[in-house]
Protein backbone atom coordinates (compact mmCIF):
# COMPACT_ATOMS: atom_id res chain seq x y z
CA UNK A 1 0.00 0.00 0.00
CA UNK A 2 1.40 3.40 -0.98
CA UNK A 3 1.79 6.22 1.50
CA UNK A 4 0.84 8.83 -1.12
CA UNK A 5 -2.75 9.04 0.13
CA UNK A 6 -1.91 9.53 3.79
CA UNK A 7 -0.49 12.72 5.25
CA UNK A 8 0.77 12.81 8.83
CA UNK A 9 -1.61 14.49 11.23
CA UNK A 10 -0.68 17.77 12.88
CA UNK A 11 2.16 18.70 10.57
CA UNK A 12 2.02 22.45 10.06
CA UNK A 13 3.63 25.54 8.65
CA UNK A 14 4.00 28.73 10.65
CA UNK A 15 4.56 31.97 8.74
CA UNK A 16 7.53 33.95 10.03
CA UNK A 17 7.41 36.93 7.65
CA UNK A 18 5.04 38.54 5.18
CA UNK A 19 1.31 39.27 5.37
CA UNK A 20 0.59 35.93 7.09
CA UNK A 21 3.26 36.40 9.77
CA UNK A 22 2.25 34.56 12.96
CA UNK A 23 -0.42 32.42 11.25
CA UNK A 24 -0.18 28.64 11.41
CA UNK A 25 -1.71 26.24 8.88
CA UNK A 26 -2.23 22.52 9.54
CA UNK A 27 -1.11 20.10 6.83
CA UNK A 28 -4.02 17.71 6.44
CA UNK A 29 -3.73 16.47 2.82
CA UNK A 30 -0.95 14.82 0.80
CA UNK A 31 -0.80 17.70 -1.71
CA UNK A 32 -1.04 21.32 -0.57
CA UNK A 33 -0.79 24.26 -2.96
CA UNK A 34 0.50 27.66 -1.88
CA UNK A 35 0.13 30.93 -3.75
CA UNK A 36 -1.48 34.31 -4.26
CA UNK A 37 -4.54 32.90 -6.04
CA UNK A 38 -7.47 32.26 -3.69
CA UNK A 39 -7.95 28.78 -5.19
CA UNK A 40 -4.77 27.56 -3.43
CA UNK A 41 -4.99 25.55 -0.23
CA UNK A 42 -2.91 28.27 1.44
CA UNK A 43 -3.69 31.73 0.06
CA UNK A 44 -0.78 34.16 0.53
CA UNK A 45 -1.85 37.78 -0.19
CA UNK A 46 1.69 38.91 -1.05
CA UNK A 47 2.29 40.63 -4.43
CA UNK A 48 5.76 39.02 -4.62
CA UNK A 49 4.28 35.50 -4.35
CA UNK A 50 3.11 33.93 -7.63
CA UNK A 51 -0.53 32.98 -8.15
CA UNK A 52 0.49 29.31 -8.06
CA UNK A 53 3.83 29.54 -6.27
CA UNK A 54 4.66 26.16 -4.69
CA UNK A 55 3.31 22.77 -3.72
CA UNK A 56 3.97 20.63 -0.63
CA UNK A 57 3.80 16.90 -1.38
CA UNK A 58 3.69 13.94 1.02
CA UNK A 59 5.06 10.84 -0.70
CA UNK A 60 6.51 7.58 0.64
CA UNK A 61 7.09 8.82 4.17
CA UNK A 62 8.50 12.29 3.57
CA UNK A 63 7.45 15.81 2.60
CA UNK A 64 8.87 17.67 -0.37
CA UNK A 65 8.29 21.13 -1.81
CA UNK A 66 8.43 22.19 -5.42
CA UNK A 67 8.26 25.49 -7.25
CA UNK A 68 5.30 25.74 -9.63
CA UNK A 69 6.05 28.99 -11.47
CA UNK A 70 9.16 29.63 -13.56
CA UNK A 71 9.27 33.24 -12.42
CA UNK A 72 8.77 32.63 -8.70
CA UNK A 73 11.47 32.37 -6.05
CA UNK A 74 11.50 29.40 -3.69
CA UNK A 75 14.19 29.10 -1.03
CA UNK A 76 14.85 26.36 1.49
CA UNK A 77 16.98 27.52 4.41
CA UNK A 78 18.07 30.54 2.31
CA UNK A 79 19.12 28.43 -0.71
CA UNK A 80 17.13 28.71 -3.91
CA UNK A 81 15.59 25.43 -5.00
CA UNK A 82 13.30 24.11 -7.73
CA UNK A 83 12.31 21.06 -5.68
CA UNK A 84 13.59 19.54 -2.45
CA UNK A 85 12.76 17.18 0.38
CA UNK A 86 11.73 19.26 3.38
CA UNK A 87 12.48 18.45 7.01
CA UNK A 88 11.24 19.56 10.41
CA UNK A 89 12.26 23.12 11.30
CA UNK A 90 13.29 24.02 7.73
CA UNK A 91 12.54 27.59 6.73
CA UNK A 92 10.90 28.10 3.34
CA UNK A 93 11.02 31.45 1.55
CA UNK A 94 8.31 32.43 -0.93
CA UNK A 95 9.22 35.42 -3.09
CA UNK A 96 11.15 38.14 -1.28
CA UNK A 97 8.94 38.88 1.72
CA UNK A 98 7.12 35.73 2.88
CA UNK A 99 8.62 32.78 4.72
CA UNK A 100 7.39 29.93 6.89
CA UNK A 101 8.71 27.37 9.32
CA UNK A 102 7.90 23.75 8.44
CA UNK A 103 6.94 21.73 11.54
CA UNK A 104 6.38 18.01 11.90
CA UNK A 105 4.51 16.49 14.84
CA UNK A 106 6.67 14.88 17.51
CA UNK A 107 5.68 11.38 16.32
CA UNK A 108 7.07 12.09 12.83
CA UNK A 109 10.41 13.46 14.07
CA UNK A 110 11.65 9.92 14.74
CA UNK A 111 10.93 8.78 11.16
CA UNK A 112 12.31 11.69 9.18
CA UNK A 113 15.98 12.48 9.67
CA UNK A 114 17.79 15.12 7.65
CA UNK A 115 21.42 14.18 8.20
CA UNK A 116 22.54 11.50 10.62
CA UNK A 117 25.22 12.55 13.07
CA UNK A 118 27.96 10.02 13.76
CA UNK A 119 30.26 11.31 16.53
CA UNK A 120 33.91 10.44 16.24
CA UNK A 121 35.40 8.39 19.08
CA UNK A 122 37.50 10.45 21.46
CA UNK A 123 40.44 9.53 23.58
CA UNK A 124 39.94 9.90 27.37
CA UNK A 125 42.10 13.06 27.41
CA UNK A 126 39.85 14.74 24.80
CA UNK A 127 36.60 13.93 26.57
CA UNK A 128 37.31 15.17 30.12
CA UNK A 129 34.85 18.08 29.96
CA UNK A 130 32.32 16.44 27.66
CA UNK A 131 28.94 15.43 29.07
CA UNK A 132 27.97 11.78 29.06
CA UNK A 133 25.85 10.61 26.11
CA UNK A 134 22.10 10.91 26.50
CA UNK A 135 20.14 7.76 27.07
CA UNK A 136 16.97 6.97 25.14
CA UNK A 137 14.71 8.27 27.92
CA UNK A 138 15.95 11.85 27.51
CA UNK A 139 15.87 12.07 23.69
CA UNK A 140 12.09 12.65 23.31
CA UNK A 141 12.29 15.39 25.92
CA UNK A 142 15.07 17.11 23.98
CA UNK A 143 13.21 16.73 20.68
CA UNK A 144 10.14 18.27 22.30
CA UNK A 145 12.19 21.23 23.60
CA UNK A 146 13.77 21.73 20.17
CA UNK A 147 10.32 21.64 18.62
CA UNK A 148 9.06 24.24 21.11
CA UNK A 149 12.05 26.48 20.34
CA UNK A 150 11.30 26.16 16.63
CA UNK A 151 7.66 27.10 17.18
CA UNK A 152 8.60 30.09 19.31
CA UNK A 153 11.89 31.39 17.90
CA UNK A 154 13.82 33.95 19.89
CA UNK A 155 13.98 37.22 18.00
CA UNK A 156 15.96 40.35 18.76
PDB file of C-alpha atoms in Angstrom, residues 24-107:
ATOM      1  CA  UNK A  24      -0.178  28.635  11.412  1.00  0.00           C
ATOM      2  CA  UNK A  25      -1.713  26.244   8.885  1.00  0.00           C
ATOM      3  CA  UNK A  26      -2.231  22.523   9.538  1.00  0.00           C
ATOM      4  CA  UNK A  27      -1.114  20.096   6.828  1.00  0.00           C
ATOM      5  CA  UNK A  28      -4.017  17.709   6.438  1.00  0.00           C
ATOM      6  CA  UNK A  29      -3.732  16.467   2.825  1.00  0.00           C
ATOM      7  CA  UNK A  30      -0.955  14.823   0.805  1.00  0.00           C
ATOM      8  CA  UNK A  31      -0.797  17.697  -1.707  1.00  0.00           C
ATOM      9  CA  UNK A  32      -1.038  21.324  -0.571  1.00  0.00           C
ATOM     10  CA  UNK A  33      -0.788  24.256  -2.959  1.00  0.00           C
ATOM     11  CA  UNK A  34       0.503  27.659  -1.885  1.00  0.00           C
ATOM     12  CA  UNK A  35       0.134  30.931  -3.745  1.00  0.00           C
ATOM     13  CA  UNK A  36      -1.476  34.310  -4.265  1.00  0.00           C
ATOM     14  CA  UNK A  37      -4.544  32.898  -6.044  1.00  0.00           C
ATOM     15  CA  UNK A  38      -7.473  32.258  -3.695  1.00  0.00           C
ATOM     16  CA  UNK A  39      -7.953  28.780  -5.190  1.00  0.00           C
ATOM     17  CA  UNK A  40      -4.771  27.563  -3.427  1.00  0.00           C
ATOM     18  CA  UNK A  41      -4.992  25.554  -0.226  1.00  0.00           C
ATOM     19  CA  UNK A  42      -2.914  28.273   1.445  1.00  0.00           C
ATOM     20  CA  UNK A  43      -3.689  31.733   0.056  1.00  0.00           C
ATOM     21  CA  UNK A  44      -0.777  34.164   0.528  1.00  0.00           C
ATOM     22  CA  UNK A  45      -1.847  37.776  -0.191  1.00  0.00           C
ATOM     23  CA  UNK A  46       1.693  38.911  -1.053  1.00  0.00           C
ATOM     24  CA  UNK A  47       2.292  40.634  -4.431  1.00  0.00           C
ATOM     25  CA  UNK A  48       5.759  39.023  -4.623  1.00  0.00           C
ATOM     26  CA  UNK A  49       4.278  35.504  -4.355  1.00  0.00           C
ATOM     27  CA  UNK A  50       3.111  33.933  -7.632  1.00  0.00           C
ATOM     28  CA  UNK A  51      -0.527  32.983  -8.148  1.00  0.00           C
ATOM     29  CA  UNK A  52       0.492  29.307  -8.057  1.00  0.00           C
ATOM     30  CA  UNK A  53       3.831  29.538  -6.267  1.00  0.00           C
ATOM     31  CA  UNK A  54       4.655  26.165  -4.686  1.00  0.00           C
ATOM     32  CA  UNK A  55       3.313  22.773  -3.720  1.00  0.00           C
ATOM     33  CA  UNK A  56       3.974  20.628  -0.635  1.00  0.00           C
ATOM     34  CA  UNK A  57       3.803  16.904  -1.382  1.00  0.00           C
ATOM     35  CA  UNK A  58       3.688  13.935   1.024  1.00  0.00           C
ATOM     36  CA  UNK A  59       5.064  10.837  -0.699  1.00  0.00           C
ATOM     37  CA  UNK A  60       6.509   7.576   0.639  1.00  0.00           C
ATOM     38  CA  UNK A  61       7.094   8.822   4.171  1.00  0.00           C
ATOM     39  CA  UNK A  62       8.501  12.292   3.575  1.00  0.00           C
ATOM     40  CA  UNK A  63       7.451  15.805   2.599  1.00  0.00           C
ATOM     41  CA  UNK A  64       8.870  17.674  -0.367  1.00  0.00           C
ATOM     42  CA  UNK A  65       8.292  21.127  -1.806  1.00  0.00           C
ATOM     43  CA  UNK A  66       8.428  22.188  -5.424  1.00  0.00           C
ATOM     44  CA  UNK A  67       8.256  25.487  -7.248  1.00  0.00           C
ATOM     45  CA  UNK A  68       5.298  25.743  -9.631  1.00  0.00           C
ATOM     46  CA  UNK A  69       6.053  28.988 -11.475  1.00  0.00           C
ATOM     47  CA  UNK A  70       9.159  29.632 -13.560  1.00  0.00           C
ATOM     48  CA  UNK A  71       9.266  33.244 -12.415  1.00  0.00           C
ATOM     49  CA  UNK A  72       8.767  32.628  -8.701  1.00  0.00           C
ATOM     50  CA  UNK A  73      11.468  32.373  -6.049  1.00  0.00           C
ATOM     51  CA  UNK A  74      11.501  29.396  -3.686  1.00  0.00           C
ATOM     52  CA  UNK A  75      14.191  29.104  -1.028  1.00  0.00           C
ATOM     53  CA  UNK A  76      14.847  26.355   1.489  1.00  0.00           C
ATOM     54  CA  UNK A  77      16.981  27.519   4.407  1.00  0.00           C
ATOM     55  CA  UNK A  78      18.071  30.536   2.307  1.00  0.00           C
ATOM     56  CA  UNK A  79      19.125  28.431  -0.707  1.00  0.00           C
ATOM     57  CA  UNK A  80      17.127  28.714  -3.914  1.00  0.00           C
ATOM     58  CA  UNK A  81      15.588  25.432  -4.997  1.00  0.00           C
ATOM     59  CA  UNK A  82      13.303  24.105  -7.728  1.00  0.00           C
ATOM     60  CA  UNK A  83      12.307  21.065  -5.684  1.00  0.00           C
ATOM     61  CA  UNK A  84      13.586  19.542  -2.446  1.00  0.00           C
ATOM     62  CA  UNK A  85      12.762  17.177   0.385  1.00  0.00           C
ATOM     63  CA  UNK A  86      11.727  19.264   3.382  1.00  0.00           C
ATOM     64  CA  UNK A  87      12.482  18.446   7.015  1.00  0.00           C
ATOM     65  CA  UNK A  88      11.238  19.562  10.408  1.00  0.00           C
ATOM     66  CA  UNK A  89      12.261  23.123  11.301  1.00  0.00           C
ATOM     67  CA  UNK A  90      13.288  24.015   7.730  1.00  0.00           C
ATOM     68  CA  UNK A  91      12.537  27.593   6.728  1.00  0.00           C
ATOM     69  CA  UNK A  92      10.904  28.100   3.341  1.00  0.00           C
ATOM     70  CA  UNK A  93      11.018  31.452   1.551  1.00  0.00           C
ATOM     71  CA  UNK A  94       8.312  32.430  -0.930  1.00  0.00           C
ATOM     72  CA  UNK A  95       9.217  35.417  -3.087  1.00  0.00           C
ATOM     73  CA  UNK A  96      11.153  38.145  -1.285  1.00  0.00           C
ATOM     74  CA  UNK A  97       8.943  38.880   1.716  1.00  0.00           C
ATOM     75  CA  UNK A  98       7.124  35.734   2.885  1.00  0.00           C
ATOM     76  CA  UNK A  99       8.623  32.782   4.724  1.00  0.00           C
ATOM     77  CA  UNK A 100       7.388  29.935   6.894  1.00  0.00           C
ATOM     78  CA  UNK A 101       8.705  27.367   9.320  1.00  0.00           C
ATOM     79  CA  UNK A 102       7.897  23.749   8.436  1.00  0.00           C
ATOM     80  CA  UNK A 103       6.943  21.735  11.535  1.00  0.00           C
ATOM     81  CA  UNK A 104       6.379  18.010  11.903  1.00  0.00           C
ATOM     82  CA  UNK A 105       4.506  16.486  14.841  1.00  0.00           C
ATOM     83  CA  UNK A 106       6.670  14.879  17.510  1.00  0.00           C
ATOM     84  CA  UNK A 107       5.684  11.380  16.315  1.00  0.00           C
TER      85      UNK A 107
END
